[in-house]
Amino acid sequence: MKPKRQSAKISDVAKAAGVSQAAVSRVMRGDASFVVREETRKRITDVARELNYQPNPAARGLRTSRSLSLGIVVPELDNPIHAKIIIGAERAAAERGYSLLIAHRDDGMEETAIYERLVHRNRVDGLIVATLQDEQVGVSALKELEHPFVLVNRKARGVEHHVVINDRGGAKRAVAYLATLGHQRIAHLSGSPARYNSICRLEGYRDGLQEAGLDFDPALVVEAGYTMSGGAAAMRKLLDSAHPRPTALFASTLMVAAGAMGVLREAGVRIPQDMSIIGFNDGAIADVLAPPLTTVRTPLENMGYLAASSLINHIQDGGHFAGAMLKDIEIVERKSTSAPGG
Amino acid sequence: MKPKRQSAKISDVAKAAGVSQAAVSRVMRGDASFVVREETRKRITDVARELNYQPNPAARGLRTSRSLSLGIVVPELDNPIHAKIIIGAERAAAERGYSLLIAHRDDGMEETAIYERLVHRNRVDGLIVATLQDEQVGVSALKELEHPFVLVNRKARGVEHHVVINDRGGAKRAVAYLATLGHQRIAHLSGSPARYNSICRLEGYRDGLQEAGLDFDPALVVEAGYTMSGGAAAMRKLLDSAHPRPTALFASTLMVAAGAMGVLREAGVRIPQDMSIIGFNDGAIADVLAPPLTTVRTPLENMGYLAASSLINHIQDGGHFAGAMLKDIEIVERKSTSAPGG
DNA sequence: CTGTTAGCGCCTTCAC
DNA sequence: GTGAAGGCGCTAACAG
């Protein structure tokens, strides 16, 4: 069924306002180098509004070879972290008149094929990349596209345009918070040692220890990945092998914290009396856990916003963008942390 | 910065293959009424692949007045339910060569303004509507657009094209499951009495009671909305006012179940020994709760998939689509349910 | 059956 | 300061 095409076109506006199409085009786009009498300008905008004129993006795109759309590619859609990034990016895009095409890795799909498709088939003007599995492969694929892109929540060698949060500083804050409560043995359930965020958070963990005058003990760091089961396994390992037992725990993600909490509960370790826990990146599940989880809140939505808007700046002006780190971080105190012993 | 336009165009392919542009266009689109020698067809497709030819969507859209894009509008992006619907819709769209524009209600934005924008500015070919706050206002706004649309996860009077899950049947199954375990006093924390899904689930609750030969007791139904705090408040009310106390609980959403569980824990009511709980619409938080929550799993992703693909069918063939209900439902047993008393 | 051609709606020089 | 005209890449009608 062919959708009804009832929209006014530029020629309708021009006719109704008694001017040329060119005049309408210039006024509507806010072309600064175009000087008209205020009266004419008003007449044009009034008529346009009255006819509900909206420039046809296909026609405009054909002429300008821009789609006024951005592609964002994320690993999974049903992950609150990415949802927040997307929300921010969408807001920035909408404010600037862009639309956002969301793509995610389908199982078995090459990461690079997604970039390809977005750029060649959908003709997005730029790419926001929140997934970068293999740094080498991904980055060179992106560069071969010769298309503007920005990395979000990740850095990679040879890529200047990125937007990240302060993973390291946030981790340090988490540890400092625990130390301030009086904890001396603070463990860390880390992510994958190959991933940017995890590396930063591990560094921040060490920073925090150092600042608090605490020694780094390798036995207190266990790799947990990003899942609940990973968190559970790591917690079991920690309970078995770390003596004396830590009194506090900094978990790399909320799901890891959740997995750890399940194991602690079964083992009869009380939270927070016997073990304080803090998680990274705040989210709804922090409230749902028992006890509710104290977290480090990071500006994920702003990260998405800045990524999209800086990308649009770059597309429009060709300006150089050197990368940014959002430092706005705070601890959200809930019930999973206390002084050692209660 | 103008993105490099290096893509081959149809004229390049035609030249390289020694045929006309029209021939290329027809072959590439798989025009059935176009007959060519197999050899020619192969030559064209080979050349197209070699040059990495991708039709320019702007040019095509300008000519055909179709954008090959769909809009989906959801209330919130960071809600796993909508994420799953989106994932399904995106898969269907991608399979059919469509892209998906995701829009969500910004605070203070009129719901109808989103439809307007998607249709008039972005020129989507159809709308997938997962949000319908005010049935009257929303439906008439949608109809005024005179544009193909489908309601997903909702029905409305006067709208035939919808895709829903079997909320009623799922609720009935939940109650039947509890009854089979031996429960006789089964409470229901319901959603808003104005919302389609909640109404259906309440009906299903009554169906389940009836089938199990249990009486309906209004004191056992409390409105909880859709949030954790709503669930908590409703649970408190239920503990105060329902005597004798129910031994099982069917919660309308996972967040409501989470809120209820928090209150029960504080009140010293053990789960499942003193109170069995089952939630509706499975999701990651079910695993994270303590104890892990038994749920009714529904085909949310398939719902999104079917909505998008039936909408595309309608756009392409003008075919009439009468609405569909996905009945594939199962109970996911976890640790929050047992026979009464343990 | 195949190829030529006339726009789709817009933007952007280039004349006036 | 304003308007006329060409063309972006593609498809569909029509001509051969």
XYZ file of C-alpha atoms (C1' of nucleotides) in Angstrom:
716
model
C 0.000 0.000 0.000
C 1.509 3.216 -1.098
C 1.482 5.668 1.755
C -0.405 8.787 0.892
C 1.969 11.492 -0.165
C 0.231 14.600 0.883
C 3.154 16.636 2.098
C 3.784 20.043 0.677
C 6.918 20.424 -1.364
C 9.189 23.334 -1.731
C 7.507 24.493 -4.925
C 4.168 24.660 -3.147
C 5.630 26.886 -0.500
C 7.351 29.064 -3.076
C 4.162 29.500 -5.053
C 2.038 30.253 -2.025
C 4.550 32.766 -0.704
C 5.143 34.324 -4.099
C 8.896 33.702 -4.113
C 11.284 31.327 -5.792
C 12.130 27.863 -4.582
C 15.647 28.993 -3.962
C 14.449 31.626 -1.532
C 12.452 29.070 0.386
C 15.351 26.668 0.489
C 17.672 29.301 1.821
C 15.319 30.591 4.455
C 14.340 27.145 5.643
C 17.926 26.092 6.073
C 18.793 29.281 7.873
C 21.481 30.116 5.321
C 23.317 32.967 7.010
C 24.743 34.400 3.816
C 21.253 34.998 2.520
C 19.782 38.403 3.133
C 16.080 39.006 2.777
C 13.627 41.520 4.028
C 12.250 40.467 7.350
C 8.806 40.540 5.849
C 9.656 38.062 3.128
C 11.326 35.746 5.568
C 8.324 35.778 7.797
C 5.991 35.163 4.909
C 8.001 32.144 3.886
C 8.191 30.616 7.336
C 4.522 31.284 7.923
C 3.477 29.643 4.706
C 5.780 26.717 5.382
C 4.275 26.189 8.781
C 0.781 26.528 7.452
C 1.357 23.948 4.766
C 3.259 21.825 7.254
C 6.186 21.790 4.898
C 8.968 19.366 5.716
C 11.877 19.017 3.329
C 11.938 15.602 1.739
C 14.988 13.875 3.163
C 15.414 11.644 0.140
C 15.542 14.563 -2.232
C 17.823 16.494 0.030
C 20.002 13.487 0.556
C 20.262 12.821 -3.117
C 21.346 16.350 -3.755
C 23.730 16.725 -0.852
C 24.856 13.131 -0.517
C 24.126 13.154 3.148
C 21.504 11.090 4.855
C 21.259 13.114 8.036
C 21.416 9.835 9.852
C 23.930 8.252 12.191
C 24.499 4.591 12.857
C 25.159 3.282 16.315
C 26.378 -0.231 16.817
C 26.163 -1.960 20.154
C 26.931 -5.506 21.288
C 23.518 -6.152 22.771
C 20.385 -4.113 22.870
C 18.983 -5.561 26.062
C 21.746 -4.316 28.248
C 20.910 -1.250 30.301
C 24.364 0.192 29.787
C 23.929 0.322 26.065
C 20.345 1.432 26.377
C 21.537 4.488 28.272
C 24.220 5.250 25.731
C 21.637 4.962 22.974
C 19.197 7.231 24.760
C 21.828 9.935 25.023
C 22.921 9.533 21.433
C 19.375 9.660 20.216
C 18.728 12.861 22.083
C 21.765 14.555 20.592
C 20.885 13.302 17.132
C 17.309 14.507 17.368
C 18.411 17.934 18.566
C 20.576 18.307 15.512
C 18.041 16.975 13.065
C 19.658 13.590 12.657
C 18.082 10.226 13.051
C 19.733 7.240 14.596
C 19.956 3.777 13.108
C 20.594 1.167 15.725
C 22.425 -1.986 14.799
C 23.616 -4.767 16.996
C 25.669 -7.852 16.518
C 23.485 -10.675 15.395
C 24.901 -14.009 16.392
C 27.455 -15.106 13.898
C 27.536 -11.785 12.120
C 30.893 -10.251 11.536
C 31.318 -7.033 13.412
C 32.845 -5.449 10.359
C 29.879 -6.462 8.189
C 27.673 -4.245 10.341
C 29.851 -1.218 9.726
C 29.876 -2.009 6.029
C 26.143 -2.282 5.827
C 25.495 0.909 7.732
C 27.881 2.911 5.621
C 27.292 1.467 2.195
C 23.709 0.429 2.271
C 22.141 2.800 4.726
C 24.554 5.570 3.887
C 24.748 6.908 7.399
C 26.823 10.041 7.712
C 28.776 8.702 10.640
C 29.181 5.770 12.944
C 29.041 5.550 16.719
C 30.836 2.384 17.717
C 30.132 0.977 21.155
C 31.391 -2.453 20.289
C 34.886 -3.249 19.417
C 35.695 -6.828 19.989
C 38.994 -7.233 18.347
C 40.717 -3.924 18.462
C 42.956 -4.657 15.503
C 40.346 -6.001 13.150
C 37.668 -3.533 14.123
C 39.774 -0.435 13.878
C 41.272 -1.253 10.526
C 37.847 -2.127 9.144
C 36.546 1.189 10.375
C 39.419 3.081 8.891
C 39.050 1.399 5.542
C 35.532 2.700 5.351
C 36.959 6.220 5.241
C 33.890 7.421 7.003
C 33.585 9.538 10.143
C 33.249 7.482 13.289
C 33.586 7.786 17.021
C 34.349 5.150 19.610
C 32.176 5.272 22.663
C 33.016 3.628 25.966
C 36.233 2.409 24.431
C 39.586 3.602 23.315
C 41.827 2.052 20.725
C 45.322 2.712 19.531
C 45.358 4.910 16.502
C 41.872 6.280 17.065
C 41.640 9.772 18.416
C 37.941 10.331 18.324
C 36.483 8.611 21.333
C 34.253 9.393 24.277
C 34.706 7.500 27.503
C 33.776 7.777 31.130
C 36.356 7.869 33.857
C 36.538 4.148 34.544
C 39.794 4.477 36.362
C 38.751 7.398 38.519
C 35.446 5.747 39.292
C 37.136 2.567 40.398
C 39.482 4.556 42.554
C 36.533 6.323 44.143
C 34.891 2.984 44.859
C 37.944 1.692 46.640
C 38.445 4.960 48.480
C 34.864 4.761 49.666
C 35.408 1.268 51.042
C 38.670 2.268 52.622
C 37.026 5.242 54.288
C 34.531 2.857 55.864
C 37.510 1.140 57.433
C 38.117 -1.788 55.135
C 41.668 -2.996 54.788
C 41.264 -6.115 52.688
C 39.397 -5.110 49.569
C 38.972 -7.602 46.754
C 38.219 -6.914 43.102
C 36.135 -9.011 40.756
C 37.509 -7.834 37.455
C 36.330 -8.066 33.870
C 38.305 -9.399 30.986
C 41.984 -8.370 31.066
C 41.752 -7.591 27.347
C 39.029 -4.998 27.583
C 39.597 -1.324 27.921
C 37.086 -0.723 30.692
C 38.324 -3.594 32.783
C 41.916 -2.558 32.466
C 41.052 0.949 33.576
C 39.007 -0.250 36.494
C 41.783 -2.519 37.633
C 44.206 0.378 37.479
C 41.759 2.484 39.442
C 41.473 -0.268 42.009
C 45.229 -0.179 42.487
C 45.202 3.606 42.618
C 42.596 3.499 45.349
C 44.526 0.950 47.344
C 47.672 2.966 47.076
C 46.023 6.192 48.076
C 44.580 4.487 51.140
C 47.990 3.092 52.015
C 46.883 -0.474 51.420
C 49.050 -3.124 49.811
C 48.038 -4.717 46.545
C 47.489 -8.435 46.975
C 47.148 -10.396 43.725
C 45.154 -13.056 45.525
C 42.384 -10.524 45.983
C 41.837 -9.954 42.263
C 39.821 -12.552 40.390
C 38.656 -12.359 36.809
C 34.883 -12.587 36.653
C 33.974 -11.422 33.175
C 30.665 -9.626 32.841
C 28.020 -12.162 33.697
C 26.250 -13.349 36.779
C 27.693 -16.836 36.514
C 31.139 -15.349 36.034
C 30.666 -13.329 39.185
C 29.516 -16.402 41.078
C 32.466 -18.502 39.968
C 34.921 -15.773 40.823
C 33.372 -15.304 44.227
C 33.657 -19.004 44.981
C 37.265 -18.940 44.000
C 37.874 -15.943 46.189
C 36.230 -17.560 49.205
C 38.338 -20.651 48.742
C 41.675 -19.084 48.176
C 41.929 -15.738 49.868
C 43.081 -15.874 53.448
C 42.393 -13.975 55.464
C 39.095 -13.363 53.764
C 38.507 -9.863 52.399
C 35.916 -7.728 54.118
C 34.942 -5.737 51.056
C 34.522 -6.275 47.355
C 34.564 -4.047 44.321
C 32.721 -5.715 41.445
C 33.338 -4.655 37.885
C 29.680 -4.812 36.845
C 26.291 -5.125 38.459
C 25.725 -8.603 37.069
C 29.015 -9.749 38.511
C 28.016 -8.261 41.854
C 24.709 -10.108 41.659
C 26.430 -13.399 41.026
C 28.807 -12.817 43.891
C 25.981 -11.958 46.235
C 24.214 -15.198 45.449
C 27.287 -17.196 46.372
C 27.837 -15.212 49.560
C 24.278 -15.773 50.611
C 24.613 -19.513 50.172
C 27.885 -19.492 52.030
C 26.260 -17.694 54.937
C 28.368 -14.592 54.512
C 26.254 -11.627 55.520
C 26.151 -8.453 53.461
C 27.264 -5.923 54.532
C 28.251 -7.162 58.003
C 30.727 -9.763 56.803
C 31.285 -8.403 53.315
C 30.661 -4.984 51.850
C 30.054 -4.853 48.116
C 30.131 -2.007 45.647
C 29.367 -2.295 41.935
C 30.272 -0.236 38.891
C 27.768 1.559 36.642
C 24.525 2.205 38.393
C 21.295 0.677 37.129
C 17.874 -0.627 38.041
C 19.127 -3.981 39.220
C 21.063 -2.339 42.014
C 17.734 -1.572 43.689
C 16.425 -5.027 43.162
C 19.240 -6.918 44.784
C 19.090 -7.974 48.411
C 20.434 -5.939 50.003
C 20.257 -3.070 47.507
C 23.685 -2.533 46.039
C 25.864 0.493 46.602
C 27.256 1.574 43.233
C 29.448 3.974 41.354
C 27.175 5.989 39.093
C 28.649 7.102 35.794
C 27.276 9.442 33.156
C 26.459 6.828 30.541
C 23.715 8.820 28.926
C 25.899 11.886 28.640
C 28.577 9.745 27.088
C 26.165 8.760 24.326
C 25.069 12.353 23.973
C 28.576 13.688 23.637
C 29.579 10.963 21.231
C 26.747 11.784 18.868
C 27.048 15.521 19.083
C 30.797 15.591 18.649
C 30.440 13.266 15.692
C 27.902 15.592 14.127
C 30.217 18.534 14.729
C 32.946 16.680 12.977
C 30.723 15.757 10.048
C 29.507 19.281 9.626
C 32.684 21.268 10.205
C 35.357 18.711 9.621
C 36.706 19.847 12.956
C 39.237 17.727 14.722
C 37.977 16.075 17.831
C 40.553 14.800 20.231
C 38.499 12.572 22.448
C 36.845 13.243 25.748
C 36.462 11.724 29.143
C 33.411 12.418 31.265
C 34.483 12.710 34.852
C 31.207 13.243 36.586
C 31.036 10.300 38.945
C 29.319 9.691 42.251
C 28.766 6.960 44.769
C 25.163 5.883 45.256
C 24.954 4.585 48.783
C 22.563 1.733 49.365
C 22.623 -1.135 51.815
C 25.457 -3.352 50.671
C 28.251 -1.429 52.302
C 29.132 -0.654 55.898
C 32.103 -0.567 58.208
C 33.741 -3.974 58.639
C 31.741 -6.106 61.012
C 28.535 -4.140 60.505
C 33.578 16.737 6.450
C 31.976 15.324 3.420
C 32.117 11.571 3.549
C 33.888 10.138 0.588
C 31.427 9.023 -2.003
C 33.179 6.194 -3.650
C 30.292 3.840 -4.179
C 29.534 2.589 -7.613
C 26.318 3.772 -9.156
C 23.966 2.007 -11.434
C 25.466 3.608 -14.508
C 28.884 2.224 -13.609
C 27.476 -1.248 -13.381
C 25.576 -0.864 -16.634
C 28.638 0.339 -18.442
C 30.898 -2.360 -17.068
C 28.380 -5.073 -17.888
C 27.553 -3.634 -21.279
C 23.838 -3.294 -20.649
C 21.406 -0.498 -19.888
C 20.744 0.960 -16.512
C 17.221 -0.328 -16.690
C 18.448 -3.874 -17.068
C 20.637 -3.506 -14.016
C 17.846 -1.988 -12.023
C 15.485 -4.784 -12.897
C 17.929 -7.549 -12.222
C 19.054 -6.075 -8.933
C 15.529 -5.723 -7.705
C 14.641 -9.226 -8.794
C 11.830 -7.955 -11.008
C 10.009 -11.180 -11.886
C 8.405 -9.802 -15.010
C 11.827 -9.196 -16.481
C 13.230 -11.938 -18.616
C 16.896 -12.059 -19.516
C 19.281 -14.703 -20.620
C 20.829 -16.376 -17.654
C 24.199 -15.302 -18.934
C 23.310 -11.630 -18.911
C 21.822 -11.847 -15.468
C 24.939 -13.448 -14.136
C 27.146 -10.878 -15.786
C 25.171 -8.101 -14.145
C 25.181 -9.589 -10.679
C 28.858 -10.406 -10.953
C 29.795 -6.909 -11.982
C 27.604 -5.461 -9.250
C 29.291 -7.568 -6.645
C 32.698 -6.758 -7.973
C 32.068 -3.039 -7.872
C 30.339 -3.459 -4.518
C 27.313 -1.740 -5.943
C 24.623 -0.754 -3.483
C 21.609 1.177 -4.707
C 21.518 4.664 -3.289
C 18.559 4.704 -0.938
C 18.019 8.428 -1.317
C 17.730 8.197 -5.066
C 15.521 5.178 -4.864
C 13.409 6.760 -2.192
C 13.011 9.921 -4.163
C 11.839 7.990 -7.148
C 9.561 5.534 -5.362
C 8.497 7.714 -2.470
C 9.388 5.019 -0.023
C 12.115 5.221 2.540
C 12.449 1.500 3.219
C 12.440 2.404 6.853
C 10.055 1.733 9.705
C 9.577 3.716 12.866
C 9.110 2.054 16.208
C 7.984 4.060 19.182
C 8.369 2.779 22.703
C 7.722 4.367 26.098
C 11.210 3.750 27.428
C 14.302 2.340 25.863
C 15.886 1.032 29.036
C 13.189 -1.481 29.726
C 14.062 -5.046 28.829
C 10.547 -5.696 27.582
C 10.820 -3.055 24.934
C 14.383 -3.987 24.178
C 13.215 -7.458 23.270
C 10.416 -6.174 21.107
C 12.874 -3.915 19.340
C 15.342 -6.718 18.779
C 12.667 -8.797 17.092
C 11.431 -5.907 14.999
C 14.917 -5.043 13.921
C 15.578 -8.586 12.803
C 12.446 -8.673 10.685
C 13.199 -5.286 9.221
C 16.757 -6.206 8.346
C 15.650 -9.429 6.686
C 13.346 -7.494 4.439
C 15.790 -4.743 3.644
C 14.226 -2.158 5.919
C 15.895 -0.146 8.580
C 14.373 0.728 11.896
C 14.153 4.159 13.430
C 13.683 4.012 17.151
C 11.872 6.790 18.909
C 10.839 7.048 22.505
C 8.844 9.456 24.529
C 11.017 12.231 25.730
C 9.724 13.743 28.911
C 7.106 16.274 28.139
C 6.872 15.341 24.502
C 3.459 14.671 23.130
C 3.052 11.109 22.068
C 1.363 12.235 18.887
C 4.243 14.558 18.031
C 6.503 11.515 17.773
C 4.243 9.879 15.233
C 4.080 13.114 13.299
C 7.793 13.511 13.214
C 8.472 9.969 12.131
C 5.950 10.124 9.336
C 6.421 13.639 8.053
C 10.018 14.336 8.697
C 11.661 10.950 8.560
C 9.171 9.642 6.044
C 9.077 6.160 7.467
C 6.942 3.762 5.474
C 5.145 2.483 8.527
C 4.888 2.769 12.262
C 5.198 0.159 14.981
C 3.517 1.533 18.050
C 4.391 -0.011 21.384
C 3.155 2.923 23.373
C -0.367 4.049 23.502
C -1.034 6.050 26.562
C -4.403 7.483 25.875
C -6.205 5.113 23.612
C -8.538 7.751 22.247
C -5.997 10.430 21.513
C -3.339 8.097 20.236
C -5.520 6.123 17.895
C -7.137 9.105 16.293
C -3.761 10.773 15.850
C -2.467 7.643 14.196
C -5.438 7.398 11.922
C -5.188 11.000 10.884
C -1.709 10.333 9.645
C -3.205 7.983 7.046
C -0.095 5.931 7.237
C 0.307 2.182 7.792
C 0.809 1.278 11.407
C 0.629 -1.669 13.741
C 0.030 -1.781 17.462
C 2.335 -4.061 19.352
C 1.682 -5.380 22.845
C -1.584 -3.502 22.839
C -5.022 -3.541 21.339
C -7.323 -0.630 20.819
C -10.858 -0.272 19.664
C -11.084 0.481 15.999
C -7.604 -0.817 15.225
C -7.396 -4.188 13.598
C -3.714 -4.429 12.948
C -2.099 -5.447 16.196
C 0.245 -8.095 17.517
C -0.035 -9.182 21.116
C 1.045 -12.020 23.337
C -1.420 -14.117 25.241
C -1.478 -12.115 28.440
C -4.662 -13.729 29.587
C -3.588 -17.264 28.851
C -0.211 -16.655 30.435
C -1.778 -15.351 33.615
C -4.069 -18.329 33.720
C -1.100 -20.631 33.382
C 0.655 -18.861 36.232
C -2.291 -19.343 38.531
C -2.778 -22.917 37.397
C 0.847 -23.587 38.190
C 0.453 -22.239 41.698
C -2.768 -24.154 42.202
C -1.095 -27.358 41.080
C 1.497 -26.858 43.756
C -1.363 -26.910 46.234
C -2.002 -23.233 46.847
C -5.537 -22.213 47.660
C -5.164 -18.554 48.512
C -3.466 -16.907 45.568
C -3.109 -13.137 45.463
C -2.536 -10.916 42.452
C -0.513 -7.730 42.305
C -2.049 -6.128 39.262
C -1.023 -3.318 36.943
C -3.102 -0.333 36.052
C -6.775 -1.153 35.511
C -6.741 1.065 32.432
C -4.057 -0.818 30.560
C -4.707 -3.569 28.112
C -2.082 -5.974 29.425
C -3.160 -5.586 33.022
C -6.799 -6.117 32.210
C -5.950 -9.301 30.341
C -3.753 -10.597 33.109
C -6.417 -9.942 35.688
C -8.916 -11.840 33.560
C -6.448 -14.668 33.230
C -5.992 -14.681 36.978
C -9.712 -15.162 37.422
C -9.762 -17.823 34.720
C -7.036 -19.702 36.530
C -8.816 -19.475 39.854
C -12.022 -20.700 38.345
C -10.402 -23.601 36.585
C -8.793 -24.662 39.830
C -12.110 -24.419 41.596
C -10.991 -21.540 43.799
C -13.146 -18.590 44.738
C -12.237 -15.100 43.647
C -11.596 -12.865 46.631
C -11.345 -9.146 45.838
C -9.216 -8.629 48.928
C -6.473 -10.634 47.248
C -6.126 -8.289 44.278
C -4.137 -5.113 44.828
C -3.135 -2.596 42.202
C 0.632 -2.259 42.076
C 1.361 -0.475 38.815
C 4.600 -1.406 37.139
C 7.353 -0.265 39.461
C 9.270 -1.686 42.336
C 7.896 0.831 44.771
C 4.393 0.123 43.535
C 4.969 -3.548 44.159
C 6.283 -2.829 47.626
C 3.336 -0.644 48.559
C 0.861 -3.159 47.241
C 2.555 -5.950 49.134
C 2.376 -4.007 52.381
C -1.276 -3.385 51.844
C -1.858 -7.042 51.152
C -0.042 -8.130 54.312
C -2.083 -5.718 56.364
C -5.488 -6.434 54.993
C -5.737 -9.964 53.693
C -6.720 -12.503 56.286
C -5.992 -15.267 56.201
C -2.798 -14.404 54.455
C -2.354 -15.757 50.928
C 0.270 -18.421 50.396
C 1.065 -17.489 46.826
C 1.338 -14.415 44.693
C 1.116 -13.691 40.994
C 2.866 -10.416 40.191
C 2.072 -8.530 37.026
C 5.670 -7.593 36.271
C 9.143 -8.497 37.442
C 9.718 -5.132 39.033
C 6.512 -5.465 41.000
C 7.631 -8.900 42.133
C 10.971 -7.444 43.183
C 9.279 -4.769 45.262
C 7.013 -7.313 46.879
C 9.948 -9.575 47.712
C 11.745 -6.752 49.455
C 8.757 -6.139 51.714
C 8.310 -9.828 52.448
C 11.927 -10.166 53.407
C 11.657 -7.310 55.857
C 8.457 -8.750 57.247
C 10.161 -12.063 57.827
C 7.972 -13.905 55.365
C 10.065 -16.620 53.776
C 10.006 -17.261 50.035
C 8.894 -19.791 48.963
C 8.096 -21.512 52.272
C 5.632 -18.907 53.477
C 4.877 -17.282 50.158
C 5.365 -18.510 46.627
C 5.804 -15.859 43.948
C 5.558 -15.958 40.194
C 6.159 -13.031 37.858
C 5.078 -12.207 34.330
C 7.444 -11.733 31.351
C 10.734 -13.401 31.939
C 13.932 -11.383 32.055
C 17.415 -11.094 33.469
C 16.306 -9.699 36.783
C 14.459 -12.920 37.575
C 17.845 -14.604 37.967
C 19.204 -11.845 40.098
C 16.503 -11.806 42.719
C 16.843 -13.739 45.941
C 15.528 -16.312 45.585
C 15.528 -16.439 41.774
C 12.021 -15.786 40.543
C 9.792 -18.277 38.807
C 8.231 -16.574 35.809
C 5.907 -16.857 32.862
C 8.029 -16.545 29.756
C 6.386 -14.892 26.774
C 7.594 -14.515 23.188
C 8.352 -10.804 23.305
C 10.984 -10.934 20.620
C 8.724 -12.838 18.284
C 6.030 -10.286 18.915
C 8.334 -7.564 17.654
C 9.344 -9.716 14.731
C 5.796 -10.442 13.683
C 4.739 -6.837 14.092
C 7.458 -5.616 11.765
C 7.084 -8.321 9.175
C 3.324 -8.107 9.003
C 3.605 -4.355 8.689
C 6.015 -4.750 5.808
C 3.668 -7.226 4.160
C 0.915 -4.719 4.440
C 3.039 -1.911 3.042
C 4.156 -3.993 0.119
C 0.959 -5.822 -0.815
C -1.688 -3.699 0.765
C -2.904 -6.919 2.272
C -5.307 -6.819 5.129
C -3.893 -7.965 8.420
C -6.341 -8.928 11.068
C -4.169 -8.986 14.152
C -2.377 -11.839 15.814
C -1.801 -13.283 19.215
C 1.321 -15.260 20.013
C 0.399 -18.115 22.278
C 3.740 -19.682 22.916
C 4.079 -19.427 26.669
C 5.943 -21.415 29.280
C 6.668 -21.391 32.969
C 10.315 -20.951 33.914
C 10.719 -22.640 37.257
C 13.196 -21.092 39.625
C 13.317 -20.962 43.394
C 10.491 -18.653 44.375
C 7.710 -21.224 44.204
C 6.986 -24.403 46.117
C 4.131 -26.214 47.751
C 2.576 -24.243 50.622
C 4.718 -24.523 53.699
C 7.838 -25.371 51.804
C 11.995 -8.255 -24.777
C 15.446 -4.388 -24.111
C 16.953 0.489 -24.010
C 15.936 5.451 -23.858
C 13.990 9.056 -21.323
C 11.526 11.836 -18.136
C 11.139 13.154 -13.879
C 11.017 12.294 -8.208
C 12.227 17.177 -4.721
C 15.871 19.555 -3.478
C 20.166 22.502 -3.420
C 23.453 25.415 -5.658
C 25.914 27.793 -8.904
C 25.252 31.456 -12.040
C 22.773 35.248 -14.238
C 19.996 39.044 -13.575
C 18.789 40.380 -3.341
C 16.367 37.093 -6.205
C 15.222 33.545 -9.734
C 16.204 29.993 -13.459
C 18.175 25.845 -14.457
C 20.880 21.679 -14.037
C 21.564 17.482 -11.970
C 22.117 14.132 -7.741
C 20.920 8.225 -8.842
C 17.235 5.762 -9.578
C 12.807 3.696 -11.486
C 8.893 3.234 -14.523
C 6.624 4.359 -18.611
C 7.150 4.093 -23.149
C 9.284 3.338 -27.603
C 11.575 0.464 -30.523
